[in-house]
PDB file of C-alpha atoms in Angstrom:
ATOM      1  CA  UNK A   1      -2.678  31.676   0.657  1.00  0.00           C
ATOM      2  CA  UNK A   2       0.536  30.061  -0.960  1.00  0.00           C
ATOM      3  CA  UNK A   3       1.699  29.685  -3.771  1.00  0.00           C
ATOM      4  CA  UNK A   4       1.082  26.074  -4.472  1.00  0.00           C
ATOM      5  CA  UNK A   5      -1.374  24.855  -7.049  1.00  0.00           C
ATOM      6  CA  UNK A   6      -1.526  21.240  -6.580  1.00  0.00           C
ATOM      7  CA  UNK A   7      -3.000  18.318  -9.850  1.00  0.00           C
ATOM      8  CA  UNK A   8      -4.227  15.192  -8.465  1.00  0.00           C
ATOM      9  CA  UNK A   9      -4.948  12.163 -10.550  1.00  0.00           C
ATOM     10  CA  UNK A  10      -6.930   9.494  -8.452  1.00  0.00           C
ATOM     11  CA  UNK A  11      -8.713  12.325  -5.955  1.00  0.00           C
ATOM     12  CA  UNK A  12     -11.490  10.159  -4.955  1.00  0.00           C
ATOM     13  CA  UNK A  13      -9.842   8.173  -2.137  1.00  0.00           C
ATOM     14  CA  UNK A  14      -7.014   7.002  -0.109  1.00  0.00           C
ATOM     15  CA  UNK A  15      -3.496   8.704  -0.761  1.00  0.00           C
ATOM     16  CA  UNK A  16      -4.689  11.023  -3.533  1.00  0.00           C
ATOM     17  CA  UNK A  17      -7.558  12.632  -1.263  1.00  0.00           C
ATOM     18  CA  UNK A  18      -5.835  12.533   1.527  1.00  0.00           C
ATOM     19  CA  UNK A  19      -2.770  14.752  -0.026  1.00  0.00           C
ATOM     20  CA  UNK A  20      -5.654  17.327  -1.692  1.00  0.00           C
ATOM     21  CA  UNK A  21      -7.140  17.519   2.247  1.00  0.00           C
ATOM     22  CA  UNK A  22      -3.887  18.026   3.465  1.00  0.00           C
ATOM     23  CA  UNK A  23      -2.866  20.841   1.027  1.00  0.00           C
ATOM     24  CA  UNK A  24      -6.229  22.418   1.178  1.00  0.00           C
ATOM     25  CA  UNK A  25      -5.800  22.889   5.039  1.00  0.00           C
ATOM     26  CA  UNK A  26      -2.959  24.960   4.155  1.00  0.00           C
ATOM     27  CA  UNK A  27      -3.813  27.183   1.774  1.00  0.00           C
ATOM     28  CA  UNK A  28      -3.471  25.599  -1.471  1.00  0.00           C
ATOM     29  CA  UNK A  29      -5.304  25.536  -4.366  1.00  0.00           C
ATOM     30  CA  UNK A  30      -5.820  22.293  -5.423  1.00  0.00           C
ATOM     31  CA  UNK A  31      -7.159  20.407  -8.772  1.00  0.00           C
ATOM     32  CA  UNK A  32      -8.785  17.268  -7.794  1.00  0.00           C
ATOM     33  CA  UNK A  33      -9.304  14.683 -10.525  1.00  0.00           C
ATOM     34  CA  UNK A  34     -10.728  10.920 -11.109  1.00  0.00           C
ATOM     35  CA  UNK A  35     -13.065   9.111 -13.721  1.00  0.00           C
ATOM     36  CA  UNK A  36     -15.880  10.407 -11.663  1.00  0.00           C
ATOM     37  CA  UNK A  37     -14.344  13.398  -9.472  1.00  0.00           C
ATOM     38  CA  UNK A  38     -17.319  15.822 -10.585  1.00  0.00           C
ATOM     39  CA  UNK A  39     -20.130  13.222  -9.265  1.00  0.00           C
ATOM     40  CA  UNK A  40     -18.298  11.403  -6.733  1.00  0.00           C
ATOM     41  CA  UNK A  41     -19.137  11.934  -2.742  1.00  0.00           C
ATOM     42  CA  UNK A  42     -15.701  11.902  -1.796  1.00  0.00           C
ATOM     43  CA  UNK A  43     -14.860  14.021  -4.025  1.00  0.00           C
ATOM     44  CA  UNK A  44     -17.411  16.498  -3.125  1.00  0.00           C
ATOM     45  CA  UNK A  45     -16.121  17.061   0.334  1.00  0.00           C
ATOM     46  CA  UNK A  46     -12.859  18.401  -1.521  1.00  0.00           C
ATOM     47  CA  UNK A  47     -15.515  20.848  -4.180  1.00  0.00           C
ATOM     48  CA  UNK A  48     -16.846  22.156  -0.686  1.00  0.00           C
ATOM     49  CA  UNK A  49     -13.147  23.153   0.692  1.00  0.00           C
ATOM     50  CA  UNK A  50     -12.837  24.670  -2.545  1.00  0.00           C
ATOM     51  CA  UNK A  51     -10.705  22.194  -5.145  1.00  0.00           C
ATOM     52  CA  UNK A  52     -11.650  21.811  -8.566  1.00  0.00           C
ATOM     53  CA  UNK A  53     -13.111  19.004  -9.458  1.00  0.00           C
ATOM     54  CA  UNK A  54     -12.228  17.770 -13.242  1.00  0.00           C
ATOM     55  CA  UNK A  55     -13.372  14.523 -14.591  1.00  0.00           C
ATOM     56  CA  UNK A  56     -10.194  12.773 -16.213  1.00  0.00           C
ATOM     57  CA  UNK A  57      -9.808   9.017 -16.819  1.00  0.00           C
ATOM     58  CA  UNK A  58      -6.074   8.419 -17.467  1.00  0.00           C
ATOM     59  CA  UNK A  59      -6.499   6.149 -19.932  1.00  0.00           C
ATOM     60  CA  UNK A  60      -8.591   8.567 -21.814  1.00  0.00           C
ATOM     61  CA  UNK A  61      -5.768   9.930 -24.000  1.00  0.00           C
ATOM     62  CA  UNK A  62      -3.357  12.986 -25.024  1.00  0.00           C
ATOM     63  CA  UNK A  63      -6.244  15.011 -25.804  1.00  0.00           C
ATOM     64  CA  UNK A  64      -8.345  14.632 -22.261  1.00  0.00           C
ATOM     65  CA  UNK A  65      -5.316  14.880 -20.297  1.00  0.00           C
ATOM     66  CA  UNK A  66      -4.328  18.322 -22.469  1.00  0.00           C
ATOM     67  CA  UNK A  67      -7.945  19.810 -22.026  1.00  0.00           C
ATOM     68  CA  UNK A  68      -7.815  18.777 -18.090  1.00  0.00           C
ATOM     69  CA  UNK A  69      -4.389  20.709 -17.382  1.00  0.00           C
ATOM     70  CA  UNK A  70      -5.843  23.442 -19.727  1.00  0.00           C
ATOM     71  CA  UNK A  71      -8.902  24.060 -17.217  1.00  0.00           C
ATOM     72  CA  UNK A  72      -6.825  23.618 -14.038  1.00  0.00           C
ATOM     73  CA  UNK A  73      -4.177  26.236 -15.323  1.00  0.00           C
ATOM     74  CA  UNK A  74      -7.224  28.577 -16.553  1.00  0.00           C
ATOM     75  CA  UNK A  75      -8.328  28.440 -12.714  1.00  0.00           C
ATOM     76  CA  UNK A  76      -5.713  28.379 -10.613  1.00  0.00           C
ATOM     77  CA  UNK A  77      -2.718  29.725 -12.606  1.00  0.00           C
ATOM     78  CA  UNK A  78       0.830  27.982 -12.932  1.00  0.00           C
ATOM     79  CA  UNK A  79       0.557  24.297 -11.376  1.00  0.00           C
ATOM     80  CA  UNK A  80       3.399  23.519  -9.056  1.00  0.00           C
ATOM     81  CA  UNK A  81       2.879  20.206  -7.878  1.00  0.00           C
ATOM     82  CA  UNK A  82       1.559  16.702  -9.680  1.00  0.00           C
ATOM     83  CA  UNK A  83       0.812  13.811  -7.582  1.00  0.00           C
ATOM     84  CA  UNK A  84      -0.409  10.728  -9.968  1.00  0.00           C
ATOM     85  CA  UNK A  85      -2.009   8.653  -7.474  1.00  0.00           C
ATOM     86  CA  UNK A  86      -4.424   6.888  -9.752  1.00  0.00           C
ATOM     87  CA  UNK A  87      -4.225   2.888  -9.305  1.00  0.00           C
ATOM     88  CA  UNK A  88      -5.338  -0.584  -8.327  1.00  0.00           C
ATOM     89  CA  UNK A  89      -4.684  -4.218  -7.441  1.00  0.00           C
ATOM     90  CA  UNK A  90      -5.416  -6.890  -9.340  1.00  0.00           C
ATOM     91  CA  UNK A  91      -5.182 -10.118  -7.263  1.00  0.00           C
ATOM     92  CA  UNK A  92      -5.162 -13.713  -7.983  1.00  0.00           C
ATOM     93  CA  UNK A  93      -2.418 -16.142  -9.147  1.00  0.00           C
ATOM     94  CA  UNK A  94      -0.749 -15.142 -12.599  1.00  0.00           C
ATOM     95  CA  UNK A  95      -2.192 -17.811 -14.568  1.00  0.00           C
ATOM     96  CA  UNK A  96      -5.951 -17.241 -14.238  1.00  0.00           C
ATOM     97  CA  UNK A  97      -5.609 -13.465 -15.538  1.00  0.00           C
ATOM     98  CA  UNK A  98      -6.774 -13.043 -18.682  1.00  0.00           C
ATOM     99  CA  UNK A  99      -5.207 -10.799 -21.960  1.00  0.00           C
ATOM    100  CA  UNK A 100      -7.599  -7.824 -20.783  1.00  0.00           C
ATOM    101  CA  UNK A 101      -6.910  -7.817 -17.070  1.00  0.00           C
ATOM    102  CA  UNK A 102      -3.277  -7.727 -17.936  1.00  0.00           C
ATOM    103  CA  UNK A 103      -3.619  -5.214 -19.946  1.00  0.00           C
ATOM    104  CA  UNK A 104      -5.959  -2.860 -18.191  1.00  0.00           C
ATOM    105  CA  UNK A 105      -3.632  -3.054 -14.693  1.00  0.00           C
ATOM    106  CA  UNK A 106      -0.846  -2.242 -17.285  1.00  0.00           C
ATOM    107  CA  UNK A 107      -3.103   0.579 -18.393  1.00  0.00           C
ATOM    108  CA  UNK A 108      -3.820   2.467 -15.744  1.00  0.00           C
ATOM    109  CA  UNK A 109      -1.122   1.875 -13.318  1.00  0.00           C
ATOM    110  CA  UNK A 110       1.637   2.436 -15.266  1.00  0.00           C
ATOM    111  CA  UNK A 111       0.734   3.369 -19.026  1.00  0.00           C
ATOM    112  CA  UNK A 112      -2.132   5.847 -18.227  1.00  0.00           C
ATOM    113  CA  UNK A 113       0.556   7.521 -15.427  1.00  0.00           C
ATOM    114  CA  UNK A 114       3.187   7.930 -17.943  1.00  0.00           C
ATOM    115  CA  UNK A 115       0.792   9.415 -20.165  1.00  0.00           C
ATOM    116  CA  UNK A 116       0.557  12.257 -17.699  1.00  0.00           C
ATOM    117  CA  UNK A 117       3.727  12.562 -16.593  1.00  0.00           C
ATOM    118  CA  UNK A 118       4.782  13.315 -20.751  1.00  0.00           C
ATOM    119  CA  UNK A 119       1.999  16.436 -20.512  1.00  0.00           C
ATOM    120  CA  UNK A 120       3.362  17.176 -16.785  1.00  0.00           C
ATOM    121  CA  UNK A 121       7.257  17.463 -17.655  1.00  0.00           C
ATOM    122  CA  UNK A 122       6.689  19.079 -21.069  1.00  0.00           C
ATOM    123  CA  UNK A 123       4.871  21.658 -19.093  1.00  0.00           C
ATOM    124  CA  UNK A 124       7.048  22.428 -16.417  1.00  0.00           C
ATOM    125  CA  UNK A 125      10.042  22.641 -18.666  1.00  0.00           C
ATOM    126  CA  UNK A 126       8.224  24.975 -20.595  1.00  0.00           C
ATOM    127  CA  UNK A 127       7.425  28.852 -20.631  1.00  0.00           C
ATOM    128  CA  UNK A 128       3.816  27.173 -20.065  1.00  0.00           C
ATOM    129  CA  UNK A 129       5.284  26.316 -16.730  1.00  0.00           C
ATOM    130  CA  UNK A 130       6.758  29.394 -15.507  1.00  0.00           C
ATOM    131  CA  UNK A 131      10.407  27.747 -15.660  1.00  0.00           C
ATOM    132  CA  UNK A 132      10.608  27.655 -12.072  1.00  0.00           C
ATOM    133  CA  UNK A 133      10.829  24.221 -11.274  1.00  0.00           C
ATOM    134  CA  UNK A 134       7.981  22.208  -9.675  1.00  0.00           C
ATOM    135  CA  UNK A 135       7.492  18.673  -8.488  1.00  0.00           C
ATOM    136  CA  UNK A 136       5.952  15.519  -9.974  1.00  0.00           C
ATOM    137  CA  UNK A 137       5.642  12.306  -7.675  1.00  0.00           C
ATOM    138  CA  UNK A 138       4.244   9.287  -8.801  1.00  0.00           C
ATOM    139  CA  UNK A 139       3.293   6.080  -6.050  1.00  0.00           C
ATOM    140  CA  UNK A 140       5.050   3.054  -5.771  1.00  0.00           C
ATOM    141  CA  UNK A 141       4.781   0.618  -2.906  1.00  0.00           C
ATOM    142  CA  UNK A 142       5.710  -1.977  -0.619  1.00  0.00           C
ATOM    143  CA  UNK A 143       5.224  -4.139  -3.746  1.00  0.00           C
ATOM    144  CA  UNK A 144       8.288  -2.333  -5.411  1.00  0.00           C
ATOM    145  CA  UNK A 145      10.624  -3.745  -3.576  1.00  0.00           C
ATOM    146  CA  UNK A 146       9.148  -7.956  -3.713  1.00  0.00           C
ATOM    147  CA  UNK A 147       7.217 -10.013  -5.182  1.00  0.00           C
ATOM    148  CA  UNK A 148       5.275 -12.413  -3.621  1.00  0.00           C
ATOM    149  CA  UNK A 149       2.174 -15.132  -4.391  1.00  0.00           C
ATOM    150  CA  UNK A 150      -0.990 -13.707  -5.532  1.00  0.00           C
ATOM    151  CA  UNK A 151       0.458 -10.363  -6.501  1.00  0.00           C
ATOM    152  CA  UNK A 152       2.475 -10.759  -9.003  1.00  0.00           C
ATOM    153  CA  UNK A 153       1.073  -8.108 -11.284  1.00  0.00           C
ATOM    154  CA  UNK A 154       0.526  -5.350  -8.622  1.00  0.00           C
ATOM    155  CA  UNK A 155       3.976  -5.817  -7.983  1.00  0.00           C
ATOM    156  CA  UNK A 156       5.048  -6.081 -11.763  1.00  0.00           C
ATOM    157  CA  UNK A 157       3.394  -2.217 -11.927  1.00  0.00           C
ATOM    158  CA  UNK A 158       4.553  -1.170  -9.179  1.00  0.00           C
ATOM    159  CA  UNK A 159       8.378  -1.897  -9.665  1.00  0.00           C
ATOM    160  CA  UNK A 160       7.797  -0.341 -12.841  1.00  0.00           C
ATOM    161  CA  UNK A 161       6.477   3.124 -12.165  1.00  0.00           C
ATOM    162  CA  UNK A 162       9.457   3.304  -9.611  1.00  0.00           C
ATOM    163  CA  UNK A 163      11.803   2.490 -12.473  1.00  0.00           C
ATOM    164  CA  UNK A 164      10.227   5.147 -14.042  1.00  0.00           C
ATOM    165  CA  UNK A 165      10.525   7.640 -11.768  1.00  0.00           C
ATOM    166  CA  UNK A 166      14.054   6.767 -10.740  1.00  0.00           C
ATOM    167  CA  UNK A 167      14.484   7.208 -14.724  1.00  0.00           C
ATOM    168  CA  UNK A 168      12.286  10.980 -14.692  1.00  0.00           C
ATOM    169  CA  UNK A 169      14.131  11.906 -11.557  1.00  0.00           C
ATOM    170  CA  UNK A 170      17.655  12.077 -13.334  1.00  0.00           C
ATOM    171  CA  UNK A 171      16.430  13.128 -16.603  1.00  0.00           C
ATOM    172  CA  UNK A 172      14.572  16.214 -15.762  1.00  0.00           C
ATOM    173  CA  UNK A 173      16.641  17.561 -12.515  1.00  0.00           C
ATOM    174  CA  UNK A 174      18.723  19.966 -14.718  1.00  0.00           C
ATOM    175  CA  UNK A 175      15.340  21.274 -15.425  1.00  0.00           C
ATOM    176  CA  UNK A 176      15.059  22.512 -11.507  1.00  0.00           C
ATOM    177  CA  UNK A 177      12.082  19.677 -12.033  1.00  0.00           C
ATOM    178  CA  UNK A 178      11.971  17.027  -9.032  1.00  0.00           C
ATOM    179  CA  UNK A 179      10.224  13.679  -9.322  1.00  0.00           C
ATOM    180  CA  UNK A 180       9.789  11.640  -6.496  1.00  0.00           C
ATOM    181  CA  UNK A 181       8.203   8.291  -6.006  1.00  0.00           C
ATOM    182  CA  UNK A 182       6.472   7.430  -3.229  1.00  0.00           C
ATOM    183  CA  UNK A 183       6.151   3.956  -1.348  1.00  0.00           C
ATOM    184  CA  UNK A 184       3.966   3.267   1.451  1.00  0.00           C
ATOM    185  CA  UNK A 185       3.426   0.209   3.124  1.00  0.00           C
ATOM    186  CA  UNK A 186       0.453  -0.777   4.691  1.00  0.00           C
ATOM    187  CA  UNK A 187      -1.629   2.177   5.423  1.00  0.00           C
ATOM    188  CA  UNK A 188      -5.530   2.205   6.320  1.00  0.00           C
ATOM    189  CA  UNK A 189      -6.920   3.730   3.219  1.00  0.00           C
ATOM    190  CA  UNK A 190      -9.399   1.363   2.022  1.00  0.00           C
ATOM    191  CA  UNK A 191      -7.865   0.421  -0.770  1.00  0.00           C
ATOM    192  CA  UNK A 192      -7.853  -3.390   0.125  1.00  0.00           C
ATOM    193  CA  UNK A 193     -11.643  -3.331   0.853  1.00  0.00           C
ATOM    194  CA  UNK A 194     -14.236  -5.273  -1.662  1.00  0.00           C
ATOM    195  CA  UNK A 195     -16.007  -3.957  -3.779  1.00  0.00           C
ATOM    196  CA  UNK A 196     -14.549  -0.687  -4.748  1.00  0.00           C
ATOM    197  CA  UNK A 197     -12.099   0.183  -7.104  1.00  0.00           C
ATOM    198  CA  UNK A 198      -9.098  -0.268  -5.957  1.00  0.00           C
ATOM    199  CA  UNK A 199      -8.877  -4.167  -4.630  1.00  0.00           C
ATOM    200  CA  UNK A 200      -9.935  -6.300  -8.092  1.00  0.00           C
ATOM    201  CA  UNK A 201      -9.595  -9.613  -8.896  1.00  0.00           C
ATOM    202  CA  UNK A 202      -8.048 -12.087 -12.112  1.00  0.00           C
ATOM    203  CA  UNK A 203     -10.923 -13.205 -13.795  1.00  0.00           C
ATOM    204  CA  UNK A 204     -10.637 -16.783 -12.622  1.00  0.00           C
ATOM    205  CA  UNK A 205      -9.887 -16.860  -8.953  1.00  0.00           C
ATOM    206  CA  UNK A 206      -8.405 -20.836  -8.917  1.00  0.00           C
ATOM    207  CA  UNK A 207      -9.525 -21.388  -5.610  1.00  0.00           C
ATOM    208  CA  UNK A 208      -9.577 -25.031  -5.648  1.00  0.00           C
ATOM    209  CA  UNK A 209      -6.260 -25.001  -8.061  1.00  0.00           C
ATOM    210  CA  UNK A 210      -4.493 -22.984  -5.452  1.00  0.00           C
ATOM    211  CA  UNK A 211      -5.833 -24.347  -2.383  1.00  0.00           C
ATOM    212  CA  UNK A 212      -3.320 -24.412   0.565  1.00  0.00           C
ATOM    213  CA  UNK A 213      -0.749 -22.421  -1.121  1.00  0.00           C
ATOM    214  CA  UNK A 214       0.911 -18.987  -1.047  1.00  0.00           C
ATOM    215  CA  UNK A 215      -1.673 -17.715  -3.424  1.00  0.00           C
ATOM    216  CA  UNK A 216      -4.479 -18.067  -0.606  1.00  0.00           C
ATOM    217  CA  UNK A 217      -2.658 -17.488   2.558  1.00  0.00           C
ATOM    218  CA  UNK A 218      -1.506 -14.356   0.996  1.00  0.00           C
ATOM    219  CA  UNK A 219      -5.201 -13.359   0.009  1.00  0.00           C
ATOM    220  CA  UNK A 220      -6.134 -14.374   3.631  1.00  0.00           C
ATOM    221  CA  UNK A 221      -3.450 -11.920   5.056  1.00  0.00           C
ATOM    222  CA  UNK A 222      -5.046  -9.092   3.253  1.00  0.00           C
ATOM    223  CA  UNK A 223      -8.112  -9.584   4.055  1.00  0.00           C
ATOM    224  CA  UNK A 224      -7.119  -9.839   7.815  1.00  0.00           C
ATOM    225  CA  UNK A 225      -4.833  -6.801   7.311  1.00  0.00           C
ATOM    226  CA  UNK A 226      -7.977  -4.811   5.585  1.00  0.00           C
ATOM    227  CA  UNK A 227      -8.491  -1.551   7.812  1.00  0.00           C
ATOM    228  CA  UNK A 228      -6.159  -2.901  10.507  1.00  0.00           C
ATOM    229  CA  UNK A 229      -3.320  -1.421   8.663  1.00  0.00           C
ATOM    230  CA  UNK A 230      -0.517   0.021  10.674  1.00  0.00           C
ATOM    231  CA  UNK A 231      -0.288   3.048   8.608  1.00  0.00           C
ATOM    232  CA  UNK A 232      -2.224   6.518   9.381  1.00  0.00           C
ATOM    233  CA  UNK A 233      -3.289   7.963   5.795  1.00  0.00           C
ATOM    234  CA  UNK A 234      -3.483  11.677   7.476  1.00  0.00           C
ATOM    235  CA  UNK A 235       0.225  11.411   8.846  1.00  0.00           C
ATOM    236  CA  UNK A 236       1.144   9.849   5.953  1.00  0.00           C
ATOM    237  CA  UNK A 237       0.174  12.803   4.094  1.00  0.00           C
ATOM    238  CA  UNK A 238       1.104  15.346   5.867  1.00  0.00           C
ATOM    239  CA  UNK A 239       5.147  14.228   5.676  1.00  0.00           C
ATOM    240  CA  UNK A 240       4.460  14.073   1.824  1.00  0.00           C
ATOM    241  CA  UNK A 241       2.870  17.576   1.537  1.00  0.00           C
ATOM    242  CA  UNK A 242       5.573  18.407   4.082  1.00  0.00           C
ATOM    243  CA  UNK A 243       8.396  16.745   2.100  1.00  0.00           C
ATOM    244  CA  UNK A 244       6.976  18.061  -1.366  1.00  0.00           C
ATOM    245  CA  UNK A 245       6.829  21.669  -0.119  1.00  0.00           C
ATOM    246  CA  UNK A 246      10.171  21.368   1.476  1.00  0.00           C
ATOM    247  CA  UNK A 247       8.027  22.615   4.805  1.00  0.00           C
ATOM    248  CA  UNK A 248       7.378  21.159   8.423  1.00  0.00           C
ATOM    249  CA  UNK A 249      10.023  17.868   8.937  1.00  0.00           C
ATOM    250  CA  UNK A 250      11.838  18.748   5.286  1.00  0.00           C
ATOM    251  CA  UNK A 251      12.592  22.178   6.160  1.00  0.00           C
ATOM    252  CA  UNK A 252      16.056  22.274   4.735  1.00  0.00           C
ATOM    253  CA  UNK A 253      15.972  19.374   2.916  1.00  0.00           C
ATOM    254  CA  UNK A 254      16.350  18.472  -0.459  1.00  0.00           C
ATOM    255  CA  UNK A 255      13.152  16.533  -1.953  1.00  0.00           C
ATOM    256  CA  UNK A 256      14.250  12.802  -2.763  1.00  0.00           C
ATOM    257  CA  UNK A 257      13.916  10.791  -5.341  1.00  0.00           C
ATOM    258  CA  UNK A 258      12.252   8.187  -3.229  1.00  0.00           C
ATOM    259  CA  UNK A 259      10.025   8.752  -0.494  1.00  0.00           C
ATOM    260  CA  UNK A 260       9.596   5.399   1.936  1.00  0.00           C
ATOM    261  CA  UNK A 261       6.265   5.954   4.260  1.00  0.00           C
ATOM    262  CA  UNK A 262       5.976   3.610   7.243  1.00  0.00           C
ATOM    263  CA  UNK A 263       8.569   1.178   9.504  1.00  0.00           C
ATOM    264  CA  UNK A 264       6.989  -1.847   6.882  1.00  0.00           C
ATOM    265  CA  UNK A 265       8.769  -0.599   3.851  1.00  0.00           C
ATOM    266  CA  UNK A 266      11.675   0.788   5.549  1.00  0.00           C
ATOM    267  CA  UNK A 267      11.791  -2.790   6.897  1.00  0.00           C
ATOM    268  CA  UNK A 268      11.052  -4.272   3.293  1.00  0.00           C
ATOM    269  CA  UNK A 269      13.854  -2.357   2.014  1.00  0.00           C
ATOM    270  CA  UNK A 270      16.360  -3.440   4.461  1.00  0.00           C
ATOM    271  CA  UNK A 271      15.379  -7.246   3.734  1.00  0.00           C
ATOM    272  CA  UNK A 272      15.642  -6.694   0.210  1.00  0.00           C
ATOM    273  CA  UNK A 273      19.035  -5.236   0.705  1.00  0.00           C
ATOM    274  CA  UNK A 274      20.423  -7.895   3.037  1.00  0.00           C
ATOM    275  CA  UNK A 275      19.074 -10.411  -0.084  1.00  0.00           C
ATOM    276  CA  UNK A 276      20.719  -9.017  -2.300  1.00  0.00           C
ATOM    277  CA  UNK A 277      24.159  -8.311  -1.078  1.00  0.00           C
ATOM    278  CA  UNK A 278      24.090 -12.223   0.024  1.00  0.00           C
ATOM    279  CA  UNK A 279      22.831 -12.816  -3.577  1.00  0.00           C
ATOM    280  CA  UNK A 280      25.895 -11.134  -4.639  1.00  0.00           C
ATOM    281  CA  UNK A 281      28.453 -13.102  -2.182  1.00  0.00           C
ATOM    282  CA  UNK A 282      27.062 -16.270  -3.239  1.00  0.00           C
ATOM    283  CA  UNK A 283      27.604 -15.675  -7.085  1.00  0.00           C
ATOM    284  CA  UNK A 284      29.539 -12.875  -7.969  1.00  0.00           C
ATOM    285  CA  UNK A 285      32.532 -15.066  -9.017  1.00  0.00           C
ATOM    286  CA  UNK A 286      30.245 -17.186 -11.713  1.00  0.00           C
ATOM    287  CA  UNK A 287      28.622 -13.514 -12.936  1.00  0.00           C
ATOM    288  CA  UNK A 288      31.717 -11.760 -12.986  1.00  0.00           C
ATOM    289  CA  UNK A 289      33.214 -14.722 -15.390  1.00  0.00           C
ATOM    290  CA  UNK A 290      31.489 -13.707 -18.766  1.00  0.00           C
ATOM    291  CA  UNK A 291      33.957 -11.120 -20.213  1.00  0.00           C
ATOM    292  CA  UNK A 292      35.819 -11.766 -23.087  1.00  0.00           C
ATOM    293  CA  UNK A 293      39.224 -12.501 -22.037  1.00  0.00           C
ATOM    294  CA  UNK A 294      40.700  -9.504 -23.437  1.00  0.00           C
ATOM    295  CA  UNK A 295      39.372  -7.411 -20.931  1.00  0.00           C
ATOM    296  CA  UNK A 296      41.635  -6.213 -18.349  1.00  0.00           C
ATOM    297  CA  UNK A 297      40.585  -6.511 -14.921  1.00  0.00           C
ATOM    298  CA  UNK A 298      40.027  -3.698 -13.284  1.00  0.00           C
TER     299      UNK A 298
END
């Protein structure tokens, strides 16, 4: 057995289950969690290995969230590790969203994971956490890095938990605390397949509206891309558990503040790089003209 005692929001599939499997296999005690982790049937192959299985909506509020990390540290002892994987895409051009799909991507992507990460930091900085440190990573994406037709608001949440987190890491690091964000790429996961929970739709699709546009060949690429995803989820996750643990292919390593998964992002980054610095070329004269003329020049 280690030491690690690991708090997953979003337990019932892709990244989140994958990292509780992974951790499991090793040893670790692990807190699984979802809207429906105690009835789920994903979520009951993790109850069998021996996680605990807490039902937690992150939405829910201060008070769930508080009673959730009170049972998990009444289990397992001091939690060492957070991974807020909870999340979705909403699809569709921006104008046929409505106020409440807006708002509820808003919600649970980014609001709902800030809500945890408040409990998560006050209680690793805190006697409550042992003062010894401990990690909290939260998931980005491709989508951090670009936007693109069709999702604008995926990538809109996305760009802003990793704000966040770029925020969390420098704020709580004298703390001995790290946060990381992670950002995969295209990994098979299900989490573009219909139906479920994690691929949803703006209320009024535009089809006809949007008809030979970016908007559909960009929903045609995903479904093409759905399960044919370069990505392995199990690989994926064992770097992470790997890199969290500072274990395996971190030994030795400091744990980052971003964590790219997968030669797509790495590639995505790159681009967005090169964009930028020719951005910069191309106007930093006219941006670099607004100072009030009693500034020296450096």
């Amino acid at each position: 057995m280690t030491g690690n005692v690991w708090f997953i929001s979003g337990a019932t599939s892709g990244f989140g289950k994958h990292i509780a499997l992974e951790a499991l296999s090793r040893g670790d005690k692990v807190v699984a969690t979802a809207r429906s982790a105690t009835s789920s049937k994903v979520t009951a192959e993790l109850g069998s290995r021996g996680a605990l299985l807490l039902d937690l909506d992150v939405t829910a509020g201060d008070a769930a969230i508080k009673a959730a990390l009170g049972r998990a540290v009444a289990a397992f002892g001091r939690i060492t590790h957070f991974i807020n994987a909870a999340g979705y895409i909403l699809q569709g051009p921006i104008e046929g969203a409505t106020p409440a799909d807006v708002q509820r991507t808003f919600d649970v992507n980014v609001l709902g994971n800030m809500a945890l990460v408040r409990h998560q930091v006050a209680y690793l900085r805190t006697r409550d956490g042992g003062g010894a440190g401990g990690v909290i990573a939260n998931f980005g994406s491709l989508a951090s890095w670009g936007g693109g037709p069709g999702f604008a608001y995926y990538s809109a949440v996305k760009w802003a938990v990793s704000g966040f987190t770029e925020s969390l890491h420098a704020e709580v690091k004298d703390f001995g605390i790290s946060a990381v964000v992670i950002e995969p790429g295209y990994f098979r996961t299900g989490f573009l397949n219909s139906g479920g929970g994690n691929r949803q739709f703006v209320a009024n699709q535009m089809a006809d509206e949007y008809r030979g546009t970016g908007v559909e060949q960009v929903g045609a690429a995903l479904d093409m891309v759905n399960d044919n995803q370069p990505g392995d989820v199990v690989k994926g996750c064992r770097v992470i558990v790997d890199v969290l643990t500072r274990t395996g292919v971190a030994e030795g390593r400091d744990i980052p503040m971003r964590l790219l998964l997968g030669p797509d992002v790495i590639q995505g980054v790159k681009d967005k790089i090169a964009s930028t610095q020719q951005l910069l070329a191309q106007w930093e004269g006219i941006a670099s003209s607004t100072d009030h003329d009693d500034v020296k020049k450096a």
